[in-house]
PDB file of C-alpha atoms in Angstrom:
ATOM      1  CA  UNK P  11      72.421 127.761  86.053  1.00 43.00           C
ATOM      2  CA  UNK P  12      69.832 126.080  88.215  1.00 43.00           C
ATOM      3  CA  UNK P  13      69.793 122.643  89.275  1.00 46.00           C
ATOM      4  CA  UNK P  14      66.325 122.035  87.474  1.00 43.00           C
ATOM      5  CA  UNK P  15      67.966 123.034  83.875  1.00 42.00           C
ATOM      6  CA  UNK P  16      71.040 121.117  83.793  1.00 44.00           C
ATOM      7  CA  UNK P  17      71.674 118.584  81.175  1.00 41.00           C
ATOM      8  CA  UNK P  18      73.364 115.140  81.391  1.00 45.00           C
ATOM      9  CA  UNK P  19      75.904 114.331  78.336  1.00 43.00           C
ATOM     10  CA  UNK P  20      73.281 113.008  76.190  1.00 48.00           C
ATOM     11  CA  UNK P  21      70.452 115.133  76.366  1.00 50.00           C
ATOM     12  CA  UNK P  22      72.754 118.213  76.173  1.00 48.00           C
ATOM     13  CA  UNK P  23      74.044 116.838  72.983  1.00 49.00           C
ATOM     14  CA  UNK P  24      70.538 116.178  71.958  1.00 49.00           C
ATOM     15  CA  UNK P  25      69.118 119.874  72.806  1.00 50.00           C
ATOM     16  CA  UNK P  26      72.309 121.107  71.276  1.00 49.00           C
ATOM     17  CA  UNK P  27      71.616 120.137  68.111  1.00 48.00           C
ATOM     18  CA  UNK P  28      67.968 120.548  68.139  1.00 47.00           C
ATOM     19  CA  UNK P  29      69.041 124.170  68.983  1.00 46.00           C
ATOM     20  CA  UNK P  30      71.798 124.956  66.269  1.00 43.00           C
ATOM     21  CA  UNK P  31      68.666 123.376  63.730  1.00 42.00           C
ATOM     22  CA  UNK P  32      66.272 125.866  64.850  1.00 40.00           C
ATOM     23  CA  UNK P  33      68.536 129.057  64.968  1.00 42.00           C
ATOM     24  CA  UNK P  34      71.357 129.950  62.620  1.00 41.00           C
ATOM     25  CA  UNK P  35      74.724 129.719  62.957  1.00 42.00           C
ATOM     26  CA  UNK P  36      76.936 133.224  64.241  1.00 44.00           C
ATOM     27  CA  UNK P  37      78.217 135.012  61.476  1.00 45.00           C
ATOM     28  CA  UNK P  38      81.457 133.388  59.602  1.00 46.00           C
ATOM     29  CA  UNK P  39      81.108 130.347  61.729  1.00 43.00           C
ATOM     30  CA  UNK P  40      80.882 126.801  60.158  1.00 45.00           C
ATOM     31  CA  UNK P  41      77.744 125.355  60.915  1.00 41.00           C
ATOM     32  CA  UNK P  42      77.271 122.691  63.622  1.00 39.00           C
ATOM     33  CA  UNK P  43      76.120 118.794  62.722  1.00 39.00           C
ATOM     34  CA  UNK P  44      74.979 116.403  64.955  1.00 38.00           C
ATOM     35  CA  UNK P  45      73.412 113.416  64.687  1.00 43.00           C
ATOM     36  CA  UNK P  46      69.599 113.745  65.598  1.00 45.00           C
ATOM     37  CA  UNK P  47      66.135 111.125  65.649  1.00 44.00           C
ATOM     38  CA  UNK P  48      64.878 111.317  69.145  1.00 44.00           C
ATOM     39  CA  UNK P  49      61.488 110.416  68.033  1.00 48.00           C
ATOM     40  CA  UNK P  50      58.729 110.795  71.022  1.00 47.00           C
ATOM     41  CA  UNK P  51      61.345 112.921  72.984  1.00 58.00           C
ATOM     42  CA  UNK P  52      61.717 115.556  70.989  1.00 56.00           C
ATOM     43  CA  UNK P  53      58.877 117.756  72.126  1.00 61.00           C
ATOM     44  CA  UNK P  54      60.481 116.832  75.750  1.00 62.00           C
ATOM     45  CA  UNK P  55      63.537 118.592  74.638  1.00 57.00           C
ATOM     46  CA  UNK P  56      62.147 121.341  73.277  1.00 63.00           C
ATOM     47  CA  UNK P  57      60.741 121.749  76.536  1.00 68.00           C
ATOM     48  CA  UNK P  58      64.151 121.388  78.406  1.00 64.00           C
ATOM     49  CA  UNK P  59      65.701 123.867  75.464  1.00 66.00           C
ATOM     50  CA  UNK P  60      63.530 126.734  76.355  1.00 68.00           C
ATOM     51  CA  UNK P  61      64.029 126.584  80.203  1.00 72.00           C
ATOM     52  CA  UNK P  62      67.898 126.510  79.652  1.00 67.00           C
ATOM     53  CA  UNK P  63      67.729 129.424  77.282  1.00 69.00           C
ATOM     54  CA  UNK P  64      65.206 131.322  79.446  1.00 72.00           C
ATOM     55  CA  UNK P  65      67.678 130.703  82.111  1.00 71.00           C
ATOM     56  CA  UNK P  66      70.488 132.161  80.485  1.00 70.00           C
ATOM     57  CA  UNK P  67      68.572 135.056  79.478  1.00 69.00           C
ATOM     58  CA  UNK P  68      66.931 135.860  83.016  1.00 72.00           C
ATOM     59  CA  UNK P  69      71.091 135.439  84.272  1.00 67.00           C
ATOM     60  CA  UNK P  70      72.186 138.209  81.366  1.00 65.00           C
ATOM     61  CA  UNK P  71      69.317 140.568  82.190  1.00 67.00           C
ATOM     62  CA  UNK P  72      67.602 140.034  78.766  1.00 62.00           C
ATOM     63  CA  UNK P  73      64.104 138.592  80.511  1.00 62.00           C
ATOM     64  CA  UNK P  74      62.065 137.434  78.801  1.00 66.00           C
ATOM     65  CA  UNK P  75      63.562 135.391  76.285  1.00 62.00           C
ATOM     66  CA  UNK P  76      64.180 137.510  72.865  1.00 60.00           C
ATOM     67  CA  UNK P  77      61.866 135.839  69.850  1.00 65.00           C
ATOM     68  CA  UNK P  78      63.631 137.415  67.183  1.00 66.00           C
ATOM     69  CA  UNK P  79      66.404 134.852  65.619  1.00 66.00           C
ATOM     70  CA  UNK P  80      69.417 136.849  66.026  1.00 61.00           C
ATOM     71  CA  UNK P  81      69.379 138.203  69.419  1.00 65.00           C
ATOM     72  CA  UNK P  82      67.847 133.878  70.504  1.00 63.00           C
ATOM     73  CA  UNK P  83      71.379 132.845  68.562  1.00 67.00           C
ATOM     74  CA  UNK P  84      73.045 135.352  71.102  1.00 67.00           C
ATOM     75  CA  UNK P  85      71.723 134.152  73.957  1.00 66.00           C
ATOM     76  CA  UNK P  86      72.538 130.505  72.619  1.00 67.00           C
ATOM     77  CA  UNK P  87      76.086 131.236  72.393  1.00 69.00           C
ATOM     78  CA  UNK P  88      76.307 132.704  76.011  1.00 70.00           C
ATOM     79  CA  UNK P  89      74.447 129.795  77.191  1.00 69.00           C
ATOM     80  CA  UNK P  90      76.765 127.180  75.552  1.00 70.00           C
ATOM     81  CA  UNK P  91      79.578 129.330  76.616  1.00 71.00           C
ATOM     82  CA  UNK P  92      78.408 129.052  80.366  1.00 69.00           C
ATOM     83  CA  UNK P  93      77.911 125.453  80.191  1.00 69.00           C
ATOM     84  CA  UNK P  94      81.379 125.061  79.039  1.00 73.00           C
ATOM     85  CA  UNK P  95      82.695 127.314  81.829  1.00 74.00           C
ATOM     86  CA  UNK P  96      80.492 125.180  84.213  1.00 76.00           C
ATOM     87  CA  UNK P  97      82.105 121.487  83.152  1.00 78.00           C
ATOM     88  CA  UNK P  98      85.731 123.182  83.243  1.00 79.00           C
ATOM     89  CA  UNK P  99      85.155 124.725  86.815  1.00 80.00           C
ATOM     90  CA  UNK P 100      83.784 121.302  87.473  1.00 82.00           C
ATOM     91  CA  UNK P 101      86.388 119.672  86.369  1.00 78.00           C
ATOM     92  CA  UNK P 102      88.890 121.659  87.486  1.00 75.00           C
ATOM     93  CA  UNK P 103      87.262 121.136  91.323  1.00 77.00           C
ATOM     94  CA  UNK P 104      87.521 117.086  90.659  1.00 72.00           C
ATOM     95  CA  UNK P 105      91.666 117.565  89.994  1.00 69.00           C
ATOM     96  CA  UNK P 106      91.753 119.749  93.081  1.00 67.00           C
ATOM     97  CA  UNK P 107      90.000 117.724  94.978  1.00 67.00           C
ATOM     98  CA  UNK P 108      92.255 114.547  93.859  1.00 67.00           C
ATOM     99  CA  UNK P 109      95.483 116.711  95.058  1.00 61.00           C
ATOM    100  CA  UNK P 110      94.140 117.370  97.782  1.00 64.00           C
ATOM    101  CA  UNK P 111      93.091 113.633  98.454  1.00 59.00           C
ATOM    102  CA  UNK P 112      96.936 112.966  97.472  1.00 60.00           C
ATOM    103  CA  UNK P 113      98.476 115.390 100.187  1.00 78.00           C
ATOM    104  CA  UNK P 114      96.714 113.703 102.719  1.00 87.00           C
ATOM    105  CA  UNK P 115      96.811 110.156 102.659  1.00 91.00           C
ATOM    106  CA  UNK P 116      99.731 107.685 102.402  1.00 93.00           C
ATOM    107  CA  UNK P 117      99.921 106.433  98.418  1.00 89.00           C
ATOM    108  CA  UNK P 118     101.161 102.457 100.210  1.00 94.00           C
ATOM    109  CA  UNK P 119      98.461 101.958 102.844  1.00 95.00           C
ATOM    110  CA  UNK P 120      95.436 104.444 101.903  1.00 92.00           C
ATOM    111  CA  UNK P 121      95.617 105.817 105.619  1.00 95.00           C
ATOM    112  CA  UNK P 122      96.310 109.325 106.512  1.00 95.00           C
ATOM    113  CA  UNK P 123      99.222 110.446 105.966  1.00 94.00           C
ATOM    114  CA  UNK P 124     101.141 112.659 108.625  1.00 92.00           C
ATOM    115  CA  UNK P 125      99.518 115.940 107.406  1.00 90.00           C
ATOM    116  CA  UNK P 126      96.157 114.505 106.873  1.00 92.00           C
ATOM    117  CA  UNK P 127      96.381 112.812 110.780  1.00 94.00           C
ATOM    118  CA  UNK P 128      97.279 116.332 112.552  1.00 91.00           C
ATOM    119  CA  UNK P 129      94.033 117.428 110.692  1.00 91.00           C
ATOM    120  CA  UNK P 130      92.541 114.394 112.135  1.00 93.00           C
ATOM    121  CA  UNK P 131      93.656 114.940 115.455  1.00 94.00           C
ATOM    122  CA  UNK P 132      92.569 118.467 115.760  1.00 92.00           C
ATOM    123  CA  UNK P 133      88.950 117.516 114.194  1.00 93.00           C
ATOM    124  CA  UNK P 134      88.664 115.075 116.937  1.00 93.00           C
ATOM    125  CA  UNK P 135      89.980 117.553 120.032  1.00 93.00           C
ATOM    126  CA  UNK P 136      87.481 120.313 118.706  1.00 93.00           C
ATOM    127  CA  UNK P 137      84.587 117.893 118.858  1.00 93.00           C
ATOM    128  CA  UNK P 138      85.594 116.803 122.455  1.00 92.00           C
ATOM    129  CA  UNK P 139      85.316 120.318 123.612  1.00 91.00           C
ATOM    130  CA  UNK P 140      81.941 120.875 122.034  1.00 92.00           C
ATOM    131  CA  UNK P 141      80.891 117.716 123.321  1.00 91.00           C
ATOM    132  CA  UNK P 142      82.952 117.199 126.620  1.00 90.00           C
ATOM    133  CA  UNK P 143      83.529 113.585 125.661  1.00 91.00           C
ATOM    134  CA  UNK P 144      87.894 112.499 124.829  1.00 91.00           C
ATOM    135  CA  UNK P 145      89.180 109.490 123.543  1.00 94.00           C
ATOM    136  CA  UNK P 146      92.435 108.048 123.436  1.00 96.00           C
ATOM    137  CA  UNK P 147      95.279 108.159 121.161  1.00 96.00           C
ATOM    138  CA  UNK P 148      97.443 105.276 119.950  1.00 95.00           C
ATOM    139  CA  UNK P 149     100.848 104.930 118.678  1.00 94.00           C
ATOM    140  CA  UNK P 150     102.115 101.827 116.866  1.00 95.00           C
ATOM    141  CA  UNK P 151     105.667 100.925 115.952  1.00 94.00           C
ATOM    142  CA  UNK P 152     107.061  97.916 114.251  1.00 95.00           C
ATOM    143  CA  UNK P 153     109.716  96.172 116.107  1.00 93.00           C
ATOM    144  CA  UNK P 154     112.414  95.634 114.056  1.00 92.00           C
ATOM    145  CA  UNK P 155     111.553  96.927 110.595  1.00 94.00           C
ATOM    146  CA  UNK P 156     114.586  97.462 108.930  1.00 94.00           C
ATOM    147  CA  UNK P 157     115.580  94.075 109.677  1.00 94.00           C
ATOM    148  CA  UNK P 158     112.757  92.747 107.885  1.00 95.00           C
ATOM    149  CA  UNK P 159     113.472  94.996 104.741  1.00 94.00           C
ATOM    150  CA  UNK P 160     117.392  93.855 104.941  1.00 94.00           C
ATOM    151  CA  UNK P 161     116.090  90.115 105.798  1.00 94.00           C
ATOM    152  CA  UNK P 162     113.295  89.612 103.637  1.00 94.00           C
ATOM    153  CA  UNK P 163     113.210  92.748 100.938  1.00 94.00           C
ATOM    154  CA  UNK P 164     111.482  95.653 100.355  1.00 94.00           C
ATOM    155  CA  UNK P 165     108.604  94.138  99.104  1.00 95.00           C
ATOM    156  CA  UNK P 166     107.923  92.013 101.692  1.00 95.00           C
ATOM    157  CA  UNK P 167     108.547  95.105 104.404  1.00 95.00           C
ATOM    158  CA  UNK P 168     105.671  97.041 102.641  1.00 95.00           C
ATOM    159  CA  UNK P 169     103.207  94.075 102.762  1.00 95.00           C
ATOM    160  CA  UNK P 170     104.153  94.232 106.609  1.00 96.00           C
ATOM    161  CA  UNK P 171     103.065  97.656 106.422  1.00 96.00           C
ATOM    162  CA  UNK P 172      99.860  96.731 104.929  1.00 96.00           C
ATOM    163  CA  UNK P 173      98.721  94.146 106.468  1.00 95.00           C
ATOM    164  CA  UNK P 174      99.272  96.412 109.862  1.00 96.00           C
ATOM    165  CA  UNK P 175      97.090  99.107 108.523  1.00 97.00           C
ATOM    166  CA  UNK P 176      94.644  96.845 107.119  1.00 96.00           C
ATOM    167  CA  UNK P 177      94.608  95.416 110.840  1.00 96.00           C
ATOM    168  CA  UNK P 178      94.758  98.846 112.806  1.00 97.00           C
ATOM    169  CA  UNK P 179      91.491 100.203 109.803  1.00 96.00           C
ATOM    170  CA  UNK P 180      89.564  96.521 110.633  1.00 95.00           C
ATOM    171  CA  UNK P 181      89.503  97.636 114.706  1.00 95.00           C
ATOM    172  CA  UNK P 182      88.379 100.966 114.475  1.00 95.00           C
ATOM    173  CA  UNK P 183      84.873 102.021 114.313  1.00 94.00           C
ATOM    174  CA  UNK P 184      83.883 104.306 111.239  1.00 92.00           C
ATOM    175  CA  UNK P 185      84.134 107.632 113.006  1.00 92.00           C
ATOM    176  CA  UNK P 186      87.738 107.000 114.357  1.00 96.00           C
ATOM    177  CA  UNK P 187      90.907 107.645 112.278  1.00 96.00           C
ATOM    178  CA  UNK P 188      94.292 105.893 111.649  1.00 97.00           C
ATOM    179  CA  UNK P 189      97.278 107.096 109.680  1.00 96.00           C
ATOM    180  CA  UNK P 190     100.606 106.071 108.739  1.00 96.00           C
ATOM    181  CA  UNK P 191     102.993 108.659 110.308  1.00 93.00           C
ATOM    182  CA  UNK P 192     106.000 107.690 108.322  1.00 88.00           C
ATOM    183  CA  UNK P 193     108.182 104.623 108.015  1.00 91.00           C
ATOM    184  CA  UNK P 194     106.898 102.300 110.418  1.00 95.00           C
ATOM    185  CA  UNK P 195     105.361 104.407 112.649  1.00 95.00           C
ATOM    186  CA  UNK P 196     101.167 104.287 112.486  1.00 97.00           C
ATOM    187  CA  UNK P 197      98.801 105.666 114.670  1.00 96.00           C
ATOM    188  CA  UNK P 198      94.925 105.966 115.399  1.00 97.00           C
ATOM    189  CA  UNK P 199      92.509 108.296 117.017  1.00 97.00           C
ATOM    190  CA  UNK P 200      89.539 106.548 119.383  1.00 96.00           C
ATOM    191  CA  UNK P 201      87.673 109.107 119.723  1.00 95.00           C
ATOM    192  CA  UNK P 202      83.744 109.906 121.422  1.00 93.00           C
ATOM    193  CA  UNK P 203      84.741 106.704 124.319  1.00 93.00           C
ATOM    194  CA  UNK P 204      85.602 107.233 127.940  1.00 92.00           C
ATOM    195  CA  UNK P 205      89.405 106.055 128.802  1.00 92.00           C
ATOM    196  CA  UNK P 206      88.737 103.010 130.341  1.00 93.00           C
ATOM    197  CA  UNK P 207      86.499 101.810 127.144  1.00 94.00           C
ATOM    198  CA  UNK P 208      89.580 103.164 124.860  1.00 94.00           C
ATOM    199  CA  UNK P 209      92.218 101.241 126.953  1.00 94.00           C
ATOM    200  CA  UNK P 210      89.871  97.620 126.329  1.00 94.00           C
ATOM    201  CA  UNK P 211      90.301  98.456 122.675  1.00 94.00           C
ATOM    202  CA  UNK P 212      93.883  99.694 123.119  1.00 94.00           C
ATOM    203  CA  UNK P 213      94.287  95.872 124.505  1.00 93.00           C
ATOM    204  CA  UNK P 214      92.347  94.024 121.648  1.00 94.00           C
ATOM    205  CA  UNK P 215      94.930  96.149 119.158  1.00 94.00           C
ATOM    206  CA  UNK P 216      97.849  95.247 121.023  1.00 92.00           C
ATOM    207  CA  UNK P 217      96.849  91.477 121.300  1.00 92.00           C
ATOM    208  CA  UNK P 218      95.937  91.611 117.917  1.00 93.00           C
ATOM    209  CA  UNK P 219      99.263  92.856 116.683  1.00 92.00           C
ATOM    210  CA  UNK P 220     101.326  90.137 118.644  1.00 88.00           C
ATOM    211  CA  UNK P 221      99.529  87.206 116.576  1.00 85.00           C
ATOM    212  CA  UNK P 222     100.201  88.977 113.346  1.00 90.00           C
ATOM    213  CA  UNK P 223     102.872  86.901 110.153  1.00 92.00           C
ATOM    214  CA  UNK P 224     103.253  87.721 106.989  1.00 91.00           C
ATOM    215  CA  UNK P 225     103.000  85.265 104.248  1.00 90.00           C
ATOM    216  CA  UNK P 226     104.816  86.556 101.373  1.00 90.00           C
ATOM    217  CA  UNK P 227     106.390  84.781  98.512  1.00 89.00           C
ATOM    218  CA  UNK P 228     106.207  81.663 100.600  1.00 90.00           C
ATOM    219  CA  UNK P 229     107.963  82.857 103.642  1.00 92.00           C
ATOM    220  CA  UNK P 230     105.856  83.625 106.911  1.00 94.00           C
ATOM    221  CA  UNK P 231     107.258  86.610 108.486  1.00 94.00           C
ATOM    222  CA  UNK P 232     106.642  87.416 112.098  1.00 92.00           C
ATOM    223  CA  UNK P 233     105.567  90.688 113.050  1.00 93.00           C
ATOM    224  CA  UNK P 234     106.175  92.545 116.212  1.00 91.00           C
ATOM    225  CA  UNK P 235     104.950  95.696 117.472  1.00 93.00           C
ATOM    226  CA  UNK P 236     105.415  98.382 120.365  1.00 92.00           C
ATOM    227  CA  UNK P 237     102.048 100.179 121.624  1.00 93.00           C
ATOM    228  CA  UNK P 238     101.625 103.270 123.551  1.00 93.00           C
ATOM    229  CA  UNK P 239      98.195 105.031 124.047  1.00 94.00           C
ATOM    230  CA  UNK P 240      97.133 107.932 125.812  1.00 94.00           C
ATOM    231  CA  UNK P 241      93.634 109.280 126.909  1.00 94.00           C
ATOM    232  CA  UNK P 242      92.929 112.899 126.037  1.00 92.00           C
ATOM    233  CA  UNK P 243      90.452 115.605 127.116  1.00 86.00           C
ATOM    234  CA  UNK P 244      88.749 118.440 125.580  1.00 84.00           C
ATOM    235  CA  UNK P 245      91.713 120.491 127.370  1.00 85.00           C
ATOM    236  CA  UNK P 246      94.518 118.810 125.313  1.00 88.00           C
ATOM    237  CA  UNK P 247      96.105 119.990 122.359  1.00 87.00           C
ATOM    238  CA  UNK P 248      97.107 118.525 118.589  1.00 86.00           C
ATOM    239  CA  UNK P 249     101.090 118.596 119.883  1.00 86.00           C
ATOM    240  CA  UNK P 250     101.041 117.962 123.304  1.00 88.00           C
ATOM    241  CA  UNK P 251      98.401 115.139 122.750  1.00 90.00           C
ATOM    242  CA  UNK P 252     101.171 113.381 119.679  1.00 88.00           C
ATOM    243  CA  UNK P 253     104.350 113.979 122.118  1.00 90.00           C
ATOM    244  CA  UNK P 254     102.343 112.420 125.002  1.00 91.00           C
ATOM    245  CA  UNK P 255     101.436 109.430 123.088  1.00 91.00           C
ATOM    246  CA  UNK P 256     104.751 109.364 121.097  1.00 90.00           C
ATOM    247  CA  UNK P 257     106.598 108.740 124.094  1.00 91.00           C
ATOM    248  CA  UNK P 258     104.838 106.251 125.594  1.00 91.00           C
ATOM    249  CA  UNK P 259     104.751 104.226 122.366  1.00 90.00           C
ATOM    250  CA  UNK P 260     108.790 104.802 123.282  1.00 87.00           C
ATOM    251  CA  UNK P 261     109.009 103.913 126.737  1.00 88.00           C
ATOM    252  CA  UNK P 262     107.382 100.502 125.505  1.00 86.00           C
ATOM    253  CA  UNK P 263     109.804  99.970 123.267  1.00 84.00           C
ATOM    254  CA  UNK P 264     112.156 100.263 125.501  1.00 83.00           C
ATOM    255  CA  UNK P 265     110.964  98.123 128.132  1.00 78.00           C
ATOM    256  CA  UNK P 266     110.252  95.310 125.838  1.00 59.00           C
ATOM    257  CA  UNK P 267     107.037  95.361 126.577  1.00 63.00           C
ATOM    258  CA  UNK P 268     103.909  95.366 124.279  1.00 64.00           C
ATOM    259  CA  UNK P 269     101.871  98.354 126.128  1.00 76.00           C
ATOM    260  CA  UNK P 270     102.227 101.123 127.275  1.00 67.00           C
ATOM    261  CA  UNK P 271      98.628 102.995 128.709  1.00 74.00           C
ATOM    262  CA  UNK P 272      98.333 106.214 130.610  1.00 71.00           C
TER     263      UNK P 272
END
C-alpha cells in the first residue's frame, strides 16, 4: 500500500474498529470489539478509512470502491489481510537484518568481525579505484595476551580487548573501519588519505597504544602492542592487501619494535 495510507498502531486500531462498526462481520465469524470515543477525530478517520480501502480496491482491480455492504466487507478483509502480511514481512526484514548485524560484528567489542572487515576492505578498495585515492591498512596485535588471561583472568583479558577497540574506534574518522580479526588480533582501514597522511595517524595509534593500562578490579594492567601498516592503491586486492599488512604487523613483533610502515 502507499506510503500516504499507512497507519501507525493507534490510528489503525482506531479505523479498525470504526470499520468493523460500519460493515458487518464475514459470515460465521464472531464479531470484532474495540474500544472506540475519538471525539473530533473521527471524521479524520473516516477520511483515512476510505483512502486505505480505496487503496486496496484499486490494488485488487475492483476500482472504484464497491458501495454495496458485502462486496466493502470483502475488500475490508483483503485489506486487513495485507496489512497483516505487510507488519510480518516487516518484521520478518528487522530479524534478518539483526542476523545479519550478528554475522558481522564481534558480540565483545561491537567492531567488525573478520567477515564483516573483508567486506570492509573490499568496500574501501572499490572506492579507491573509482576515486583514484588509497589509504592504508593497519594491523594491531597485543603483546603478550595469553599471559594476561593466565596472569590476571579472563575477565580482565577481555576488558584489554575493549579498551583497545574503544581506543583504535576513538582515532578513526567516521568513514574508516576497524574490526576485531580474532583473538587479539584487530585491525583498521584509513581509507580516502594519501600514505604519508595515513603513516602520521599510523604513529598517533601506535603512540597511543604504548601509554595504554588497564584498571580492572583494582589491578592496573599494562598493555603492549605490535603495529604494522601498509599503504594500498586502487590496484591492490582484499587478500594481498591483509597478507601485506599481516606480515608486517609480524615482522614488528618480531623485532621488538612498536612499528612497522611500508
Amino acid at each position: 500500500m502507499g506510503n500516504d495510507h499507512r497507519f501507525n498502531e493507534r490510528t489503525f486500531a482506531m479505523s479498525l474498529h470504526a470499520t468493523v462498526t460500519i460493515l458487518p462481520p464475514a459470515q460465521n465469524s464472531a464479531p470484532v470489539t474495540l474500544p472506540a470515543p475519538w471525539g473530533e477525530e473521527q471524521p479524520r478517520l473516516d477520511r483515512h478509512i476510505e483512502l486505505w480501502l480505496s487503496e486496496t480496491a484499486r490494488l485488487l482491480g475492483a476500482t472504484p470502491l464497491p458501495t454495496d455492504e458485502s462486496r466493502r466487507s470483502d475488500v475490508l478483509r483483503l485489506a486487513l489481510a495485507l496489512a497483516e502480511a505487510e507488519r510480518i514481512i516487516k518484521a520478518q526484514q528487522a530479524e534478518i537484518e539483526k542476523l545479519e548485524a550478528l554475522s558481522l560484528n564481534d558480540d565483545l567489542t561491537g567492531l567488525f568481525n573478520w567477515r564483516g572487515f573483508n567486506r570492509q576492505v573490499s568496500v574501501g578498495l572499490a572506492e579507491a579505484q573509482r576515486t583514484g585515492i588509497g589509504g592504508v591498512l593497519i594491523y594491531v596485535d597485543i603483546d603478550d595476551f595469553k599471559k594476561i588471561n593466565d596472569t590476571y583472568g579472563h575477565a580482565a583479558g577481555n576488558a584489554v580487548l575493549r579498551e583497545i577497540a574503544g581506543l583504535l574506534s576513538h582515532k578513526v574518522r567516521q568513514h574508516d573501519s576497524v574490526g576485531r580479526l580474532g583473538g587479539d588480533e584487530f585491525a583498521a582501514l584509513l581509507t580516502r588519505t594519501s600514505a604519508a597522511q595515513g603513516f602520521r595517524r599510523v604513529r598517533d595509534i601506535a603512540q597511543a597504544l604504548e601509554q595504554v593500562t588497564i584498571l580492572h578490579d583494582g589491578i592496573a594492567i599494562p598493555v603492549t602492542a605490535s603495529v604494522g601498516a601498509v599503504a594500498f592503491s586502487p590496484d591492490d586486492s582484499p587478500e594481498a592487501l591483509l597478507e601485506r599488512a599481516d606480515r608486517r604487523m609480524y615482522d614488528c613483533k618480531r623485532g621488538r619494535t612498536r612499528l612497522e610502515v611500508a
